[in-house]
XYZ file of C-alpha atoms in Angstrom:
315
model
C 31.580 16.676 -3.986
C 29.261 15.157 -1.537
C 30.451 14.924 1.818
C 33.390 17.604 1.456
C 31.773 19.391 4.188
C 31.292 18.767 7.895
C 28.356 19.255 9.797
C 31.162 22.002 11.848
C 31.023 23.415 8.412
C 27.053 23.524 7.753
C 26.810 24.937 11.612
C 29.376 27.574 10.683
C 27.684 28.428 6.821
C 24.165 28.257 8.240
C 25.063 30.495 11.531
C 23.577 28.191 14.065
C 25.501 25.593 16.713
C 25.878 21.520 15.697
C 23.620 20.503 17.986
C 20.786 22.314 15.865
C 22.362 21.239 12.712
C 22.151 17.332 14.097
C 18.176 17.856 15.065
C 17.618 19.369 10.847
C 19.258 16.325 9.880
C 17.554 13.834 12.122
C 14.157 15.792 11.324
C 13.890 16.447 15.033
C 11.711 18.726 16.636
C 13.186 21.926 18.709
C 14.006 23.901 15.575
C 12.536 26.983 14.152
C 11.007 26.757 10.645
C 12.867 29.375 9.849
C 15.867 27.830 11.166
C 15.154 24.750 9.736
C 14.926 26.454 6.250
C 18.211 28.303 6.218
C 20.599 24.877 7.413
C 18.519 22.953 4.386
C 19.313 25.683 2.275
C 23.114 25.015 2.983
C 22.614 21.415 2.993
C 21.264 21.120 -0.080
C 23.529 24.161 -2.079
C 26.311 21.642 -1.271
C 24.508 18.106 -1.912
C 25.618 17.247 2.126
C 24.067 13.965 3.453
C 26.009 12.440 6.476
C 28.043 9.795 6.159
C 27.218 6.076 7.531
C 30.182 6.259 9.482
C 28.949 9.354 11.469
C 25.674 7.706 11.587
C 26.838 4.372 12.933
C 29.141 6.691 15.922
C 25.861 8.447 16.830
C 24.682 5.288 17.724
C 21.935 4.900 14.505
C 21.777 1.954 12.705
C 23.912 1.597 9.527
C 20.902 -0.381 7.858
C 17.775 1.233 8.040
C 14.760 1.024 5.663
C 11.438 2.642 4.969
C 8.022 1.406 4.692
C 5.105 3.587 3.458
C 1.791 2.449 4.287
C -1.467 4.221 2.322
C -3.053 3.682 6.008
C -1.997 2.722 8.988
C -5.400 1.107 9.925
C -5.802 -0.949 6.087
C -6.470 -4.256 7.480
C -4.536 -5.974 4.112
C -1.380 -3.589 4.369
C -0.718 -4.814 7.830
C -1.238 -8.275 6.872
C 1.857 -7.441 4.506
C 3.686 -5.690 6.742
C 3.224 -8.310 9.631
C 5.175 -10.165 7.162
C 8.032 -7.839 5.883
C 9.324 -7.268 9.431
C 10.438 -10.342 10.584
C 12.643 -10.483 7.368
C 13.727 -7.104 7.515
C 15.004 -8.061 11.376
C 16.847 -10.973 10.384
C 18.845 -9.248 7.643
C 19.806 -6.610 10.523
C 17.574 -4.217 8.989
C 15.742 -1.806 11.273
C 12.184 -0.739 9.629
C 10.605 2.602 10.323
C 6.845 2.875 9.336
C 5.482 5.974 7.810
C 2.283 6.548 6.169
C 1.094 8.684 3.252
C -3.137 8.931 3.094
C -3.200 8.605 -0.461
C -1.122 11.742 -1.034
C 1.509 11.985 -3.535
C 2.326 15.454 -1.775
C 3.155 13.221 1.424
C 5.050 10.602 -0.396
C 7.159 13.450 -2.043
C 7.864 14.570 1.848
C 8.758 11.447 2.902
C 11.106 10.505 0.206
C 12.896 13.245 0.497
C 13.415 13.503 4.031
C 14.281 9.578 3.742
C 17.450 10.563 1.168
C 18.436 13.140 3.597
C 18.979 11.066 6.404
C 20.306 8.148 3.895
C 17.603 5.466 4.495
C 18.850 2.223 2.647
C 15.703 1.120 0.666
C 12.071 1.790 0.813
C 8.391 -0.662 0.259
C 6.124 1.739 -0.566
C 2.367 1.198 -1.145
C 1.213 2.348 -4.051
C -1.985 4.572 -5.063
C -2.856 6.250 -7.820
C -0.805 9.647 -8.481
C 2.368 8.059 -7.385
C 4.025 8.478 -10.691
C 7.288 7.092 -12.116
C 8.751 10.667 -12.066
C 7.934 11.121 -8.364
C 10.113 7.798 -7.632
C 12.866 8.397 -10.370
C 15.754 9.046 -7.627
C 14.794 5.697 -6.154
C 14.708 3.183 -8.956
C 17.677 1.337 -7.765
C 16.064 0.857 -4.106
C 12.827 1.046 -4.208
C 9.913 -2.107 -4.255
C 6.189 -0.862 -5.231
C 3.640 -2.937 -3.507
C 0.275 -3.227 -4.575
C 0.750 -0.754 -7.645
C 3.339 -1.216 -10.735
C 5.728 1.101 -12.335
C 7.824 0.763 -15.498
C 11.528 0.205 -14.515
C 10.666 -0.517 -10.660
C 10.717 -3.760 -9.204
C 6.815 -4.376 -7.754
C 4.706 -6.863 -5.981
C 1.390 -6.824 -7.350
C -1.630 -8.648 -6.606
C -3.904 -10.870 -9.114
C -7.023 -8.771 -9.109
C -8.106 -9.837 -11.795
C -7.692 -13.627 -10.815
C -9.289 -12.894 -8.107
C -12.726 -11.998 -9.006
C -12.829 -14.787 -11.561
C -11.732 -17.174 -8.761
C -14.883 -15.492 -6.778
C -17.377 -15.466 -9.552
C -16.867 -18.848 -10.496
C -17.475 -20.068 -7.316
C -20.713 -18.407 -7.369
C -21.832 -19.726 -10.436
C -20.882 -23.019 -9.504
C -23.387 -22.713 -7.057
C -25.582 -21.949 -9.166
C -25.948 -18.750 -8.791
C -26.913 -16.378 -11.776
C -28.248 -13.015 -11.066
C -24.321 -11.202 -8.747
C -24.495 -7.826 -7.911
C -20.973 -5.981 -7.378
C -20.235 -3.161 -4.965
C -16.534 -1.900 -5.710
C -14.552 1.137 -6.125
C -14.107 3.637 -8.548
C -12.138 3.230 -11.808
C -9.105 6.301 -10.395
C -8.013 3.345 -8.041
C -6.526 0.925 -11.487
C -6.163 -2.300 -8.890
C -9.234 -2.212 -6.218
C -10.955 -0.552 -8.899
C -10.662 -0.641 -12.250
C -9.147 -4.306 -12.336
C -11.943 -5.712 -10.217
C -14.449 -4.120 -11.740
C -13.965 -5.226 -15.281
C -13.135 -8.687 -14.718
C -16.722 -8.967 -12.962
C -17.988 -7.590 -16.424
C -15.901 -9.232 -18.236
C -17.148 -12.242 -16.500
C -20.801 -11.217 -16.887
C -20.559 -10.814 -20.426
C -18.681 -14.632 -21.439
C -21.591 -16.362 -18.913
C -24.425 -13.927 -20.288
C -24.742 -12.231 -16.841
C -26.814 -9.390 -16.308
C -24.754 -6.700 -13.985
C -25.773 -4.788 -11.442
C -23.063 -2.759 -9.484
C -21.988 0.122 -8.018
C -18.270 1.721 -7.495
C -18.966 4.134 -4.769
C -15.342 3.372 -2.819
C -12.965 1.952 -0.083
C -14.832 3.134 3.268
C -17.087 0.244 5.328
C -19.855 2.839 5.004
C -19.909 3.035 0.997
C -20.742 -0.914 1.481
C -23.139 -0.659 4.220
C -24.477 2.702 2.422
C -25.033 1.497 -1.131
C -25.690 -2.122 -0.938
C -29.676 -1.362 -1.269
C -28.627 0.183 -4.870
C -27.261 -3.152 -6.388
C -30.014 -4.959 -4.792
C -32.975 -6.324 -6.977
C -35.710 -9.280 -6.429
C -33.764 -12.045 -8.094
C -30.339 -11.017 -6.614
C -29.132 -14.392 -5.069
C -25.191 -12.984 -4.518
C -23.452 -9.828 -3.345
C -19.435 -9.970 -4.595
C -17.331 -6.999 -3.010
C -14.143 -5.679 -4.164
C -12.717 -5.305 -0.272
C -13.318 -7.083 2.656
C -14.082 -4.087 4.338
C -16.990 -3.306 2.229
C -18.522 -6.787 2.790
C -18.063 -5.999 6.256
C -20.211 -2.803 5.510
C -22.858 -4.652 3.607
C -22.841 -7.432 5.899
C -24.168 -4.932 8.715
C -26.779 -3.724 6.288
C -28.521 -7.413 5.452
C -28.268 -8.354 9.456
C -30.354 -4.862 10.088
C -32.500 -5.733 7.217
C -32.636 -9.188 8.378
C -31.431 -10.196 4.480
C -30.247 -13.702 5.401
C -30.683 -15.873 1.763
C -27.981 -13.945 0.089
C -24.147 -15.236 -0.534
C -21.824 -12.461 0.062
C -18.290 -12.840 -1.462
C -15.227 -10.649 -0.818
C -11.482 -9.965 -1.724
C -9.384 -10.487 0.976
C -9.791 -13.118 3.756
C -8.323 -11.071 6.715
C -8.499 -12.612 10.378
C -11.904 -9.886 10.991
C -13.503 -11.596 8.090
C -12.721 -14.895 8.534
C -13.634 -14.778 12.590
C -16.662 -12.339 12.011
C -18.435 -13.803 8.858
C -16.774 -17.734 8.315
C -19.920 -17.976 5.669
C -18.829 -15.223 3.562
C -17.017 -16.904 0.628
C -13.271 -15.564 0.006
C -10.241 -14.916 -1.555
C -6.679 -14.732 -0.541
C -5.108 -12.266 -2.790
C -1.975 -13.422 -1.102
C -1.280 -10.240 1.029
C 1.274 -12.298 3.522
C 3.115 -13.435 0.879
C 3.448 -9.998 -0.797
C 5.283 -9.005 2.516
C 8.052 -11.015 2.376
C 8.214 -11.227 -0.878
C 8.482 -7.251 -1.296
C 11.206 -7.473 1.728
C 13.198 -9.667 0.126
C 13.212 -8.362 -3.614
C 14.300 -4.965 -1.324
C 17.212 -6.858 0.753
C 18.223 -8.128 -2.923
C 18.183 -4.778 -4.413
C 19.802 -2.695 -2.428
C 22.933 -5.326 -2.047
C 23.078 -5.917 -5.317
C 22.143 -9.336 -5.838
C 18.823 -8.367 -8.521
C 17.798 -6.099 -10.739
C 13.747 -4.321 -10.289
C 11.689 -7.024 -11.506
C 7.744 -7.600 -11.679
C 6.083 -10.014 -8.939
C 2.857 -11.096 -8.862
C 1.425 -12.746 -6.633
C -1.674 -15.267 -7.375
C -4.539 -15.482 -5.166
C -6.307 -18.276 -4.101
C -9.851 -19.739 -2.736
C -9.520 -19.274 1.255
């Protein structure tokens, strides 16, 4: 039964003092892999995880929650996160940030040393290759953002709204010959989604396409905008703000200055950089606290997982 032993016990099974048992626990430096292998070994033969009392006496907070960023430096993640925070303070929560590059190696890592040390709830970015059966131990407090997952709650983002938002505005302007620079079809939201509702567009107004998927990184846009480029192109739509912030770079060096770019994401660089690049607000603020407070609900009890999405809007 978990929590029959003591971490006196663990010391004693494992061979080593409580002090080093504490630092395993805590995932604290100081400790020999090897070390460090044998007291998880005992931990987890006997399904030990301490106990919120002992965690409140050593002076840790009794309400702590995870978030897990794809990137620390994504400028719309910390939009969301600039959000979550405050909420997650005034429900007495304390947040600890972690990030997982787009691994679903690291994720696996995280979560698990998160259950060890008994971490309420987590908001975890998604990406493609974080799969249901990776989460499955979490359903009950867990919130996907940006990504969804069947039987997890999620807060997802219109991208498909989006565009159309974007391309209509373009048209409206008259505009009939929009190139696209996104990201490849293995991200399903920043790719995929965008990608076919520009075609998808294209194809109900009779629009020829010209784009190119080549990914996330400033340099694909400033790399590959030449590619999408031909005589009668009057419009440049990108998936991510930081890829019109690529191509942007590449029309100023060019000295390109009669063609509309349009991006996903009106974040304060944008906005202050390039105020004539036209917009759209998938909403990533509102994702934040939304996300926080589907988590706060969750994890007392107050909801069941449920399916948010958010709808973006012209900025």
């Amino acid at each position: 039964m978990q929590n029959r032993l003591t971490i006196k016990d663990i010391a004693r099974l494992s061979g080593v003092g409580k002090s080093t048992v504490s630092r395993v626990l805590n995932n604290e430096s100081g400790v020999s892999e090897r070390t460090r292998e044998r007291v998880e070994a005992v931990v987890n033969q006997h399904g030990f995880s301490p106990s919120r009392s002992a965690r409140a006496m050593r002076g840790q907070s009794d309400k702590v929650v995870a978030i897990i960023v794809s990137r620390l430096d994504s400028l719309s993640e910390n939009l969301a996160v600039q959000t979550m925070l405050p909420a997650f303070y005034e429900q007495g929560y304390d947040p600890i940030m972690m990030e997982s590059q787009f691994s679903p190696d690291m994720v696996e890592e995280h979560l698990h040393m998160l259950r060890r040390r008994n971490i309420d709830g987590v908001v975890l970015f998604g990406f493609t290759g974080v799969t249901e059966t990776l989460l499955s131990s979490w359903r009950a407090s867990l919130v996907l953002l940006a990504r969804d997952a069947k039987g997890f709650a999620s807060v997802c983002y219109d991208d498909e709204g989006a565009i159309n938002l974007l391309m209509q505005n373009l048209y409206d302007q008259g505009h009939r010959h929009i190139s696209f620079i996104g990201v490849p079809h293995s991200d399903i939201t920043t790719g995929k989604r965008r990608h076919e509702a520009y075609m998808a567009f294209c194809e109900r107004h009779q629009l020829h396409p010209h784009f190119i998927l080549p990914g996330l990184a400033m340099k694909h846009g400033y790399e590959n905008v030449a590619s999408v480029l031909t005589p009668d192109t009057s419009a440049l739509l990108c998936a991510t703000d930081t890829l019109a912030l690529g191509a942007s770079k590449y029309l100023q060096e060019q000295r390109i200055d009669n063609l509309q770019l349009a991006s996903v994401g009106n974040t304060p660089l944008m906005k202050f950089l390039h105020p004539e690049i036209v917009t759209v607000d998938p909403g990533y603020a509102e994702a934040g606290r939304q996300a926080a407070a589907q988590l706060i609900d969750q994890v007392n009890g107050r909801t069941d997982p449920r399916q948010i999405v958010i709808p973006a809007h012209l900025a």
